[in-house]
PDB file of C-alpha atoms in Angstrom:
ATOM      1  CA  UNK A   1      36.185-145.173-242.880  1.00  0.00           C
ATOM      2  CA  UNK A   2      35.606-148.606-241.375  1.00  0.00           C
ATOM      3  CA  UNK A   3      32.462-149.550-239.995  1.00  0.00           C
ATOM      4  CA  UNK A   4      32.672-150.468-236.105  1.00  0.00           C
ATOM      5  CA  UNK A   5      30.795-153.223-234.667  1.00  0.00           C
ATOM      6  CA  UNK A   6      27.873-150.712-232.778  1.00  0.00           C
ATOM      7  CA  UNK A   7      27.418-149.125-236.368  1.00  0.00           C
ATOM      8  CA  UNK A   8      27.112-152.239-237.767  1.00  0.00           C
ATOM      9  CA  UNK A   9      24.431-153.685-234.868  1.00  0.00           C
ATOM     10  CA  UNK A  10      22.701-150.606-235.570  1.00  0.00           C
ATOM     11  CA  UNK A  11      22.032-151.161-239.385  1.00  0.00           C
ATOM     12  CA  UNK A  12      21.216-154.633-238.281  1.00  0.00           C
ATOM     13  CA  UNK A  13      18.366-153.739-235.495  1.00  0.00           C
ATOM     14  CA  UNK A  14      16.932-151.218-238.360  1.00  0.00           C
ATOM     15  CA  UNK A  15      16.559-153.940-240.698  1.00  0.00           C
ATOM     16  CA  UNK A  16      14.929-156.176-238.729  1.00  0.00           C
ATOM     17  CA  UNK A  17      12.099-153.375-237.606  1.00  0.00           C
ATOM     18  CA  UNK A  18      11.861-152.633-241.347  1.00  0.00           C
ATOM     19  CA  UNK A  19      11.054-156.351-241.947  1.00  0.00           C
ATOM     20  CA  UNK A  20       8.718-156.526-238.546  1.00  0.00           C
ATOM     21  CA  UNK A  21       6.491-153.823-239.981  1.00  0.00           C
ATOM     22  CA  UNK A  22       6.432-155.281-243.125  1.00  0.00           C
ATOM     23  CA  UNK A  23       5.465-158.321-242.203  1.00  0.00           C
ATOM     24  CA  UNK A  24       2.657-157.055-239.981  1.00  0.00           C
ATOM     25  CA  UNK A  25       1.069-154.389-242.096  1.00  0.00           C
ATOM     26  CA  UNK A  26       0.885-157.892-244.613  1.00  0.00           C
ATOM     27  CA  UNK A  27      -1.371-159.431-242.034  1.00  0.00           C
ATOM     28  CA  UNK A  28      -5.019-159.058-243.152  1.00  0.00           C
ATOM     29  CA  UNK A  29      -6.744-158.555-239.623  1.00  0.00           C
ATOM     30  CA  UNK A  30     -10.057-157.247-239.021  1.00  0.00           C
ATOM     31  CA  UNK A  31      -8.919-154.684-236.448  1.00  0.00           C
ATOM     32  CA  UNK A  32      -6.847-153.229-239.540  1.00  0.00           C
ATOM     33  CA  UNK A  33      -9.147-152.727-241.612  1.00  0.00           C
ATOM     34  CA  UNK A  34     -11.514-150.795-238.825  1.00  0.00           C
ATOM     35  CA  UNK A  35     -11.391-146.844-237.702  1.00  0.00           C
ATOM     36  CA  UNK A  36      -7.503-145.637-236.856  1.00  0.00           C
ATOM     37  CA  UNK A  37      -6.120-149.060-238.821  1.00  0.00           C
ATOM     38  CA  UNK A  38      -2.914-150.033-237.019  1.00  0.00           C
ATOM     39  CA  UNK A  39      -2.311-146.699-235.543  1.00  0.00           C
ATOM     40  CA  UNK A  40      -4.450-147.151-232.296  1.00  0.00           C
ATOM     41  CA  UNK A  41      -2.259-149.672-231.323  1.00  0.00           C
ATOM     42  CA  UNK A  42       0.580-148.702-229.009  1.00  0.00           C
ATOM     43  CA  UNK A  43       2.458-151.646-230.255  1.00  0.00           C
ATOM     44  CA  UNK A  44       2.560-150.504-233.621  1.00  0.00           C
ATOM     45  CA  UNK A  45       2.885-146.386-232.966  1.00  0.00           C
ATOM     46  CA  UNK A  46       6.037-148.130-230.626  1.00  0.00           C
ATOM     47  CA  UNK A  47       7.441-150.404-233.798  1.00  0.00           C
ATOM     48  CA  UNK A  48       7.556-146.984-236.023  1.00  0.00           C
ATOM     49  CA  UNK A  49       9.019-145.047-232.881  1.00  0.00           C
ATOM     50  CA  UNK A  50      12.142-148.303-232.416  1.00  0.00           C
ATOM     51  CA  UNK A  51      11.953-148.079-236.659  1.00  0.00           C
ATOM     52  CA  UNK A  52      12.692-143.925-236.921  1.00  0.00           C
ATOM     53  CA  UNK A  53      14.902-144.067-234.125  1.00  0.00           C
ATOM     54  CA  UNK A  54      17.605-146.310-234.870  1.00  0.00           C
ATOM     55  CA  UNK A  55      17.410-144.969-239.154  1.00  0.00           C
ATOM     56  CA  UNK A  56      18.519-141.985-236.732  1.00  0.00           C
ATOM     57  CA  UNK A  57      21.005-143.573-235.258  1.00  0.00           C
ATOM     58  CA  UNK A  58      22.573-145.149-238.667  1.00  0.00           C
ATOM     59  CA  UNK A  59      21.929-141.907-240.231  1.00  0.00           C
ATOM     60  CA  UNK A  60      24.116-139.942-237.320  1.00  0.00           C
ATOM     61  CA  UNK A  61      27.049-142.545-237.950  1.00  0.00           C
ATOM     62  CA  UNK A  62      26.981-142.391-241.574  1.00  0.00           C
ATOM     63  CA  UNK A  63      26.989-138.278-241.596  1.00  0.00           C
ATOM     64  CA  UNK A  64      29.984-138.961-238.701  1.00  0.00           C
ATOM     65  CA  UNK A  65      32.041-141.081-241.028  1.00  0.00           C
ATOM     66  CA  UNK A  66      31.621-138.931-244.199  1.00  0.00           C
ATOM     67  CA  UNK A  67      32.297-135.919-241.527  1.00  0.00           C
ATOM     68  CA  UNK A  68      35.191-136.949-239.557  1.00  0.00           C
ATOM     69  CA  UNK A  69      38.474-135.040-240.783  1.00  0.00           C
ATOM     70  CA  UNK A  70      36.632-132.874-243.212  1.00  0.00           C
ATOM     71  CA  UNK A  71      37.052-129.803-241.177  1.00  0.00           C
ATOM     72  CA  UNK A  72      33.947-128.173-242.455  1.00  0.00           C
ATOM     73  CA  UNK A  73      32.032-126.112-239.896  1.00  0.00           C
ATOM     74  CA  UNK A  74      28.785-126.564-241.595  1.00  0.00           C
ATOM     75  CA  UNK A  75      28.821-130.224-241.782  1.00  0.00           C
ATOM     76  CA  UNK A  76      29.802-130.462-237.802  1.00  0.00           C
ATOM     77  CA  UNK A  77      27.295-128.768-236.784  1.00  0.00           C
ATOM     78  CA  UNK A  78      24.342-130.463-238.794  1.00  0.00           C
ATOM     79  CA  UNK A  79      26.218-133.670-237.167  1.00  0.00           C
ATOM     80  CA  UNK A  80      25.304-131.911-233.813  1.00  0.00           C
ATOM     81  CA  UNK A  81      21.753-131.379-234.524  1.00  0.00           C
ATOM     82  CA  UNK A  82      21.051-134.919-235.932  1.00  0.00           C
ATOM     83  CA  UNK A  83      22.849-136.394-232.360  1.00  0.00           C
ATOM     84  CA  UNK A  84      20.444-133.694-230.082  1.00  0.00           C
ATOM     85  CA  UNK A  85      17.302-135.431-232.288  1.00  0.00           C
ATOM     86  CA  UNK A  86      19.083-138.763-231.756  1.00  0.00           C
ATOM     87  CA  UNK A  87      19.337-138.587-227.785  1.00  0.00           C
ATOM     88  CA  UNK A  88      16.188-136.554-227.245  1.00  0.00           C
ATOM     89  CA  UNK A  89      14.330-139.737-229.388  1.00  0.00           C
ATOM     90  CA  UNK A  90      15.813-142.163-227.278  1.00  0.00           C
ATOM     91  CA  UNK A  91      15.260-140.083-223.979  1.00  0.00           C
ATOM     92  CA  UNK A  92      11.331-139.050-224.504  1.00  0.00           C
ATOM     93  CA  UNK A  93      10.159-142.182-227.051  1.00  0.00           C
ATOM     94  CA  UNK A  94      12.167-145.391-227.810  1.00  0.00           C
ATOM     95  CA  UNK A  95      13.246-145.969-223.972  1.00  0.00           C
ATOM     96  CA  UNK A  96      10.404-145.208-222.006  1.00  0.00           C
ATOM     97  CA  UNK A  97       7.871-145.829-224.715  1.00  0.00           C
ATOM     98  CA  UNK A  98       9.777-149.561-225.613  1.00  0.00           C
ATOM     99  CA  UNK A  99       9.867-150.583-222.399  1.00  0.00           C
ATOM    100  CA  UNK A 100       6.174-149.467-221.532  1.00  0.00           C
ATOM    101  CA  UNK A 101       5.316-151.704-223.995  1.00  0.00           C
ATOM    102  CA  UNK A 102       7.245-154.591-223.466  1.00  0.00           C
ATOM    103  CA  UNK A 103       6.314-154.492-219.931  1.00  0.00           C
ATOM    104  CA  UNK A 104       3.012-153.625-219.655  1.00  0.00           C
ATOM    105  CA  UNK A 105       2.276-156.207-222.928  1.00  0.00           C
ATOM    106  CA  UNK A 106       3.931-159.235-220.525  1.00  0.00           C
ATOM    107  CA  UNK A 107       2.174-158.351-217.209  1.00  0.00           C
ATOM    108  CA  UNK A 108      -1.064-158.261-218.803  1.00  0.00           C
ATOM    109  CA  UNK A 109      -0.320-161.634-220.117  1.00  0.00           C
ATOM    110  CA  UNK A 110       0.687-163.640-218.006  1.00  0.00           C
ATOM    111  CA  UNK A 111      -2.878-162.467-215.877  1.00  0.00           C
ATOM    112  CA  UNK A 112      -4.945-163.133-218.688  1.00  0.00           C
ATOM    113  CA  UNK A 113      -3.857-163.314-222.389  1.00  0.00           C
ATOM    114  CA  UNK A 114      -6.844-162.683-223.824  1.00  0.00           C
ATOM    115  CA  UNK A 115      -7.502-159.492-222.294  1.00  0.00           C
ATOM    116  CA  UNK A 116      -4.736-158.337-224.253  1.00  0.00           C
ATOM    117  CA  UNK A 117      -3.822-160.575-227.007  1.00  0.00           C
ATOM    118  CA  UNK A 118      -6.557-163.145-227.509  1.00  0.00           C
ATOM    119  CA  UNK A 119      -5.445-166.374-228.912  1.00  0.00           C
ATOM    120  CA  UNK A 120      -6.968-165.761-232.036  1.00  0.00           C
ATOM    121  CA  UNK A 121      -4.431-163.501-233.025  1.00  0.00           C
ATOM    122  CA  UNK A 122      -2.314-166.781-233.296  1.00  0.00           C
ATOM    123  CA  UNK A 123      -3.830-168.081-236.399  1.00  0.00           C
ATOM    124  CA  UNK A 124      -2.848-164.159-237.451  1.00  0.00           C
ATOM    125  CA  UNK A 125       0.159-163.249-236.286  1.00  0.00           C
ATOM    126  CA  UNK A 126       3.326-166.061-235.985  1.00  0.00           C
ATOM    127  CA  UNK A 127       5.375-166.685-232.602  1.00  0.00           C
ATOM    128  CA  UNK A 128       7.852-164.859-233.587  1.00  0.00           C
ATOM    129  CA  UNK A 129       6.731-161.751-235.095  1.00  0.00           C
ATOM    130  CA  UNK A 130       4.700-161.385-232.008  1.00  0.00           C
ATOM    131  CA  UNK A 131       8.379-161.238-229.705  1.00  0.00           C
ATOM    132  CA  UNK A 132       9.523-159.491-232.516  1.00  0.00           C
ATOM    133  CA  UNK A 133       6.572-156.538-231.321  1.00  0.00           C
ATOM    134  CA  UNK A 134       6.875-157.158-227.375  1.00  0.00           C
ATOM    135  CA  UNK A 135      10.013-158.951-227.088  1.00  0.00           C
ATOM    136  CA  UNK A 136      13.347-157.848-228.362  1.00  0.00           C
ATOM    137  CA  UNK A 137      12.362-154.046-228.103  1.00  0.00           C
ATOM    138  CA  UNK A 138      13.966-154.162-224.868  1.00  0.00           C
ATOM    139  CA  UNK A 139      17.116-155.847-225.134  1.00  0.00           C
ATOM    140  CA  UNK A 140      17.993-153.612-228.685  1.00  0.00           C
ATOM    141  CA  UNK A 141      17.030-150.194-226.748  1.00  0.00           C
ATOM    142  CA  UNK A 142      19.340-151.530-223.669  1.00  0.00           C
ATOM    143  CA  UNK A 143      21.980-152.519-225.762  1.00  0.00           C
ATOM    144  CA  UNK A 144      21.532-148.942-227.769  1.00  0.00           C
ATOM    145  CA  UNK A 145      22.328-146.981-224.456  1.00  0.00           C
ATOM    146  CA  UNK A 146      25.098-149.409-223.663  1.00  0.00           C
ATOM    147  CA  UNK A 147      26.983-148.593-226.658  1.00  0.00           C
ATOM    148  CA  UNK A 148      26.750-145.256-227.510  1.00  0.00           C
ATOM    149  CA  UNK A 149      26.252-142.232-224.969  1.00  0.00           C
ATOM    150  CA  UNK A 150      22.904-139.965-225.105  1.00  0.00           C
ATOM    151  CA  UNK A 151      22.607-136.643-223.285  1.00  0.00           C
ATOM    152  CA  UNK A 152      19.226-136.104-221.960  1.00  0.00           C
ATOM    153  CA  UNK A 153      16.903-133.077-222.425  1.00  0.00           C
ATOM    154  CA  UNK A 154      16.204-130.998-218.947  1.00  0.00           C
ATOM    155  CA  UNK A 155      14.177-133.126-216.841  1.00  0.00           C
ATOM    156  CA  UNK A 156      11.302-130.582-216.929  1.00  0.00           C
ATOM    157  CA  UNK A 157      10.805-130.437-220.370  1.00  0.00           C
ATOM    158  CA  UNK A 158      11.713-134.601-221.130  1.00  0.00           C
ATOM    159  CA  UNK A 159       8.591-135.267-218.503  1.00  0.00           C
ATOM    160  CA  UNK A 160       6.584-132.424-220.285  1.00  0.00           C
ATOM    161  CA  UNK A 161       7.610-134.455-223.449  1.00  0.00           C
ATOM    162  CA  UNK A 162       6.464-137.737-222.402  1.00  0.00           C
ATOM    163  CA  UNK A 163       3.427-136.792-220.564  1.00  0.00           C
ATOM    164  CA  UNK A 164       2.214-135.018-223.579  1.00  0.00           C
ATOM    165  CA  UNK A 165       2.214-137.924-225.466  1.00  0.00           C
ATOM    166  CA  UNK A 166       0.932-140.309-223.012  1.00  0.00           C
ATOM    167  CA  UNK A 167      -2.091-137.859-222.705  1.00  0.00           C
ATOM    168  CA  UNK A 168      -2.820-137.733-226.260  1.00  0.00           C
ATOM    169  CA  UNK A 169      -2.180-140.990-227.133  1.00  0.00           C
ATOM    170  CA  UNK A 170      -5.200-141.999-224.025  1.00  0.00           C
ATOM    171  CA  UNK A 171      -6.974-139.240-226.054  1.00  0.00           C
ATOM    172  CA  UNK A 172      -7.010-141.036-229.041  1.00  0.00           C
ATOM    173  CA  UNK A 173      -7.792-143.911-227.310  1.00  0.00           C
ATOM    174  CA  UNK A 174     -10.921-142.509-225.869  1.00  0.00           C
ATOM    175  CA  UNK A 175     -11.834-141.226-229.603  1.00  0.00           C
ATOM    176  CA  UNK A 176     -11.557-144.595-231.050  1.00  0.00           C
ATOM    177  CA  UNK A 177     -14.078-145.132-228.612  1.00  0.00           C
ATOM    178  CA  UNK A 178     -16.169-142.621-229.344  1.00  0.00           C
ATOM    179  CA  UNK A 179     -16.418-143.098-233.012  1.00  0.00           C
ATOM    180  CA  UNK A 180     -16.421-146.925-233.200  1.00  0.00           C
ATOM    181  CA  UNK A 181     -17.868-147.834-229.672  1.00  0.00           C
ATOM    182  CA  UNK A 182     -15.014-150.686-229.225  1.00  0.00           C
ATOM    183  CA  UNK A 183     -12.163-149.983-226.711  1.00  0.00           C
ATOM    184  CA  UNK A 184      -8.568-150.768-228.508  1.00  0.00           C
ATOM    185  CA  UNK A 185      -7.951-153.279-225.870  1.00  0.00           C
ATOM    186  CA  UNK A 186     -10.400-155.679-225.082  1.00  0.00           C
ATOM    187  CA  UNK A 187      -9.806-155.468-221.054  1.00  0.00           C
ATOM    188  CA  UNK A 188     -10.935-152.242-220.832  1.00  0.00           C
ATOM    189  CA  UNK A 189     -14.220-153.573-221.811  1.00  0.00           C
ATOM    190  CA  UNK A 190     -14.634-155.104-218.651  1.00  0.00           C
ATOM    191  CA  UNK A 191     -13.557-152.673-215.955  1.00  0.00           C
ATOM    192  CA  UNK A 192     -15.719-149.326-214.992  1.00  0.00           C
ATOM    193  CA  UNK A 193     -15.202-145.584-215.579  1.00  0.00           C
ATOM    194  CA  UNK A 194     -13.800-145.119-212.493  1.00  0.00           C
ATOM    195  CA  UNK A 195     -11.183-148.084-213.234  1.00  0.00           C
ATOM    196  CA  UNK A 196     -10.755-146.840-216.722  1.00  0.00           C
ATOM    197  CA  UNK A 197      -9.610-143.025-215.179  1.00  0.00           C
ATOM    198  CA  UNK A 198      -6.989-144.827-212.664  1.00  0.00           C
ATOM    199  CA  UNK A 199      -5.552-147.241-215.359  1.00  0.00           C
ATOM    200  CA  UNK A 200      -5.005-144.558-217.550  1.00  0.00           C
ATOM    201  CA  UNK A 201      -3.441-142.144-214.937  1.00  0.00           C
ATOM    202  CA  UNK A 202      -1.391-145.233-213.522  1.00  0.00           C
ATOM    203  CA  UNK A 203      -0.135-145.311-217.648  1.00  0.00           C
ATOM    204  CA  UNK A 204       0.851-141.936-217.518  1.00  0.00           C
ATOM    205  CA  UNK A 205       2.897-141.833-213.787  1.00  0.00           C
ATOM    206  CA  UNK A 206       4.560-145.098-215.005  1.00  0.00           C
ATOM    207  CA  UNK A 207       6.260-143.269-218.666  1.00  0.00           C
ATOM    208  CA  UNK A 208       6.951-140.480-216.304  1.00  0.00           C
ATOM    209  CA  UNK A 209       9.151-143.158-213.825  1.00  0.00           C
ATOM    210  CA  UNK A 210      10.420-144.957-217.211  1.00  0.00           C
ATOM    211  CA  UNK A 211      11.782-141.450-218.445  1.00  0.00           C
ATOM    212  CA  UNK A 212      13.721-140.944-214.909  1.00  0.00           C
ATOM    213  CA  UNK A 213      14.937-144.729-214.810  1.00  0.00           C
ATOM    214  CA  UNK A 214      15.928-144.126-218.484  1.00  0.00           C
ATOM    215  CA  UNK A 215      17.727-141.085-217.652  1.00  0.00           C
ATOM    216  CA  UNK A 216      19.117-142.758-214.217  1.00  0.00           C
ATOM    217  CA  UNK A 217      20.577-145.687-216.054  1.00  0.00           C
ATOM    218  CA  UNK A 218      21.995-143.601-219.008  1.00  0.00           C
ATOM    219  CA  UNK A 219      24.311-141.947-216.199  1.00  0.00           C
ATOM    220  CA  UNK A 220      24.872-144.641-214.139  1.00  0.00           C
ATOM    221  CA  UNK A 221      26.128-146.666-217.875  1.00  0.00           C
ATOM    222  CA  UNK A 222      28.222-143.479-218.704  1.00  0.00           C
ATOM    223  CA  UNK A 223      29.390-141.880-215.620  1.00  0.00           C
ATOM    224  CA  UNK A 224      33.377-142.441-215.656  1.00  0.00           C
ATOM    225  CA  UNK A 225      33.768-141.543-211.943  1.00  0.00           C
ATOM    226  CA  UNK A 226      31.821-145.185-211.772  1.00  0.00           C
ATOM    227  CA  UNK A 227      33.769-146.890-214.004  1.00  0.00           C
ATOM    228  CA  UNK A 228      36.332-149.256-212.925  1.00  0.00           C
ATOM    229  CA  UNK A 229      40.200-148.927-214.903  1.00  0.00           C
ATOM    230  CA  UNK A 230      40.594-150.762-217.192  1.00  0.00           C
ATOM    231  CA  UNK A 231      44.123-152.217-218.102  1.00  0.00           C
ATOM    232  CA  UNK A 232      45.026-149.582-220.198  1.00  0.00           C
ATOM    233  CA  UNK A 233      44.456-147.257-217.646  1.00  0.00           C
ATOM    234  CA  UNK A 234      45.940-149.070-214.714  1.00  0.00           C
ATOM    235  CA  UNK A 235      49.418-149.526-216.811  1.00  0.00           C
ATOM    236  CA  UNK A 236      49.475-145.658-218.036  1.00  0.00           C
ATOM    237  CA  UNK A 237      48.912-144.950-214.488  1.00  0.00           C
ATOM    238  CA  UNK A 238      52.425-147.807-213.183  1.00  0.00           C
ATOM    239  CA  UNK A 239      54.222-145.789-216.318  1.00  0.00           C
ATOM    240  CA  UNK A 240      53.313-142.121-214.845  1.00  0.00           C
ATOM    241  CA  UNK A 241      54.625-143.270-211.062  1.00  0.00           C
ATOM    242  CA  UNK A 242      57.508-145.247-212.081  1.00  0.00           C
ATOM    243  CA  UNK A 243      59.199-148.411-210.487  1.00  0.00           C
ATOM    244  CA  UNK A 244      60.421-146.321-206.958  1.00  0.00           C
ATOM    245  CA  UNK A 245      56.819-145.195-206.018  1.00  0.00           C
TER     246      UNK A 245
END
């Protein structure tokens, strides 16, 4: 029942998101302590999305472990369901939703960093908590789908997924909004209605094209017709034809 090295990453990644939130629901910042609290923040709705995921993920390899050879029926097929909530997770939230966020977080900027992050969140939040947030989601999700296969959802219903909660996470946006009469993001205090509508549908197309790249990468990672032999292979295959071929 010994631990491989994914399973052992895995435990690793959840730690550190466990100690990322921790440390940033400690930070006493204004915008905490106003309407919606942390939880208008993509960044942080994204850290509890990376956080749930990969507790998933060690939770699926513990229940395989404590599974594997047991021969129980029951137990299997619980193992099943926890893998289909595993891969549709990664599929509809932590890839598309990670990377949104790590990309959209870095273009933004490098424009102009105080139209996203405003350099008074330095005497706030610390260097590295900050790449802990917008940083190392990406390589941890990309490593994730490296090591372990995930079988997507039907592409209708994945892009129904994600486009549902694009759409009401804009919605809650908008209601911040309403209520408080501050936009979440400071740069959307300087651009129009009109500018505001195409921002927010650009938003929306672009987790639809993360979903498909997700899903396009996931089967170009696992697809075996793809994958070169390795030496294994190649000296299974000199044993099958024997010396006179």
């Amino acid at each position: 029942m010994a631990l491989v090295p994914c399973q052992v990453l895995r435990v690793a990644i959840l730690l550190s998101y466990c100690s990322i939130l921790c440390n940033y629901k400690a930070i006493e910042m204004p915008s905490h302590q106003t309407y919606g609290g942390s939880w208008k923040f993509l960044t942080f709705i994204d850290l509890v999305i990376q956080a749930v995921f990969f507790g998933i993920c060690v939770l699926t390899d513990l229940s395989s472990l404590l599974t594997r050879g047991s021969g129980n029926q029951e137990q299997e097929r619980q193992l099943k369901k926890l893998i289909s909530l595993r891969d549709w997770m990664l599929a509809v939230l932590a890839f598309p939703v990670g990377v949104f966020v790590v990309a959209v977080f870095w273009i933004i900027y490098a424009y102009d960093r105080e139209m996203i992050y405003p350099k008074l969140l330095d005497n706030f939040i610390p260097g590295w908590l900050n790449h802990g947030m917008h940083t190392t989601v990406l390589p941890f999700i990309l490593i994730e789908m490296r090591t372990s296969h995930h079988q997507y959802p039907s592409r209708s219903s994945g892009l129904t997924a994600i486009c549902t909660f694009s759409v009401g996470y804009i919605l809650w946006v908008c209601w911040v909004h309403h209520v408080t009469g501050m936009w979440v993001y400071p740069f959307l205090e300087h651009i129009g209605p009109g500018a505001r509508i195409i921002f927010f549908g650009s938003t929306t197309i672009l987790m639809n094209f993360l979903y498909l790249l997700g899903e396009v990468l996931n089967n170009y990672i696992w697809d075996t017709q793809r994958k070169p032999l390795s030496w294994q292979d190649m000296k299974i295959n000199f044993m099958y034809l024997g010396p006179s071929s």
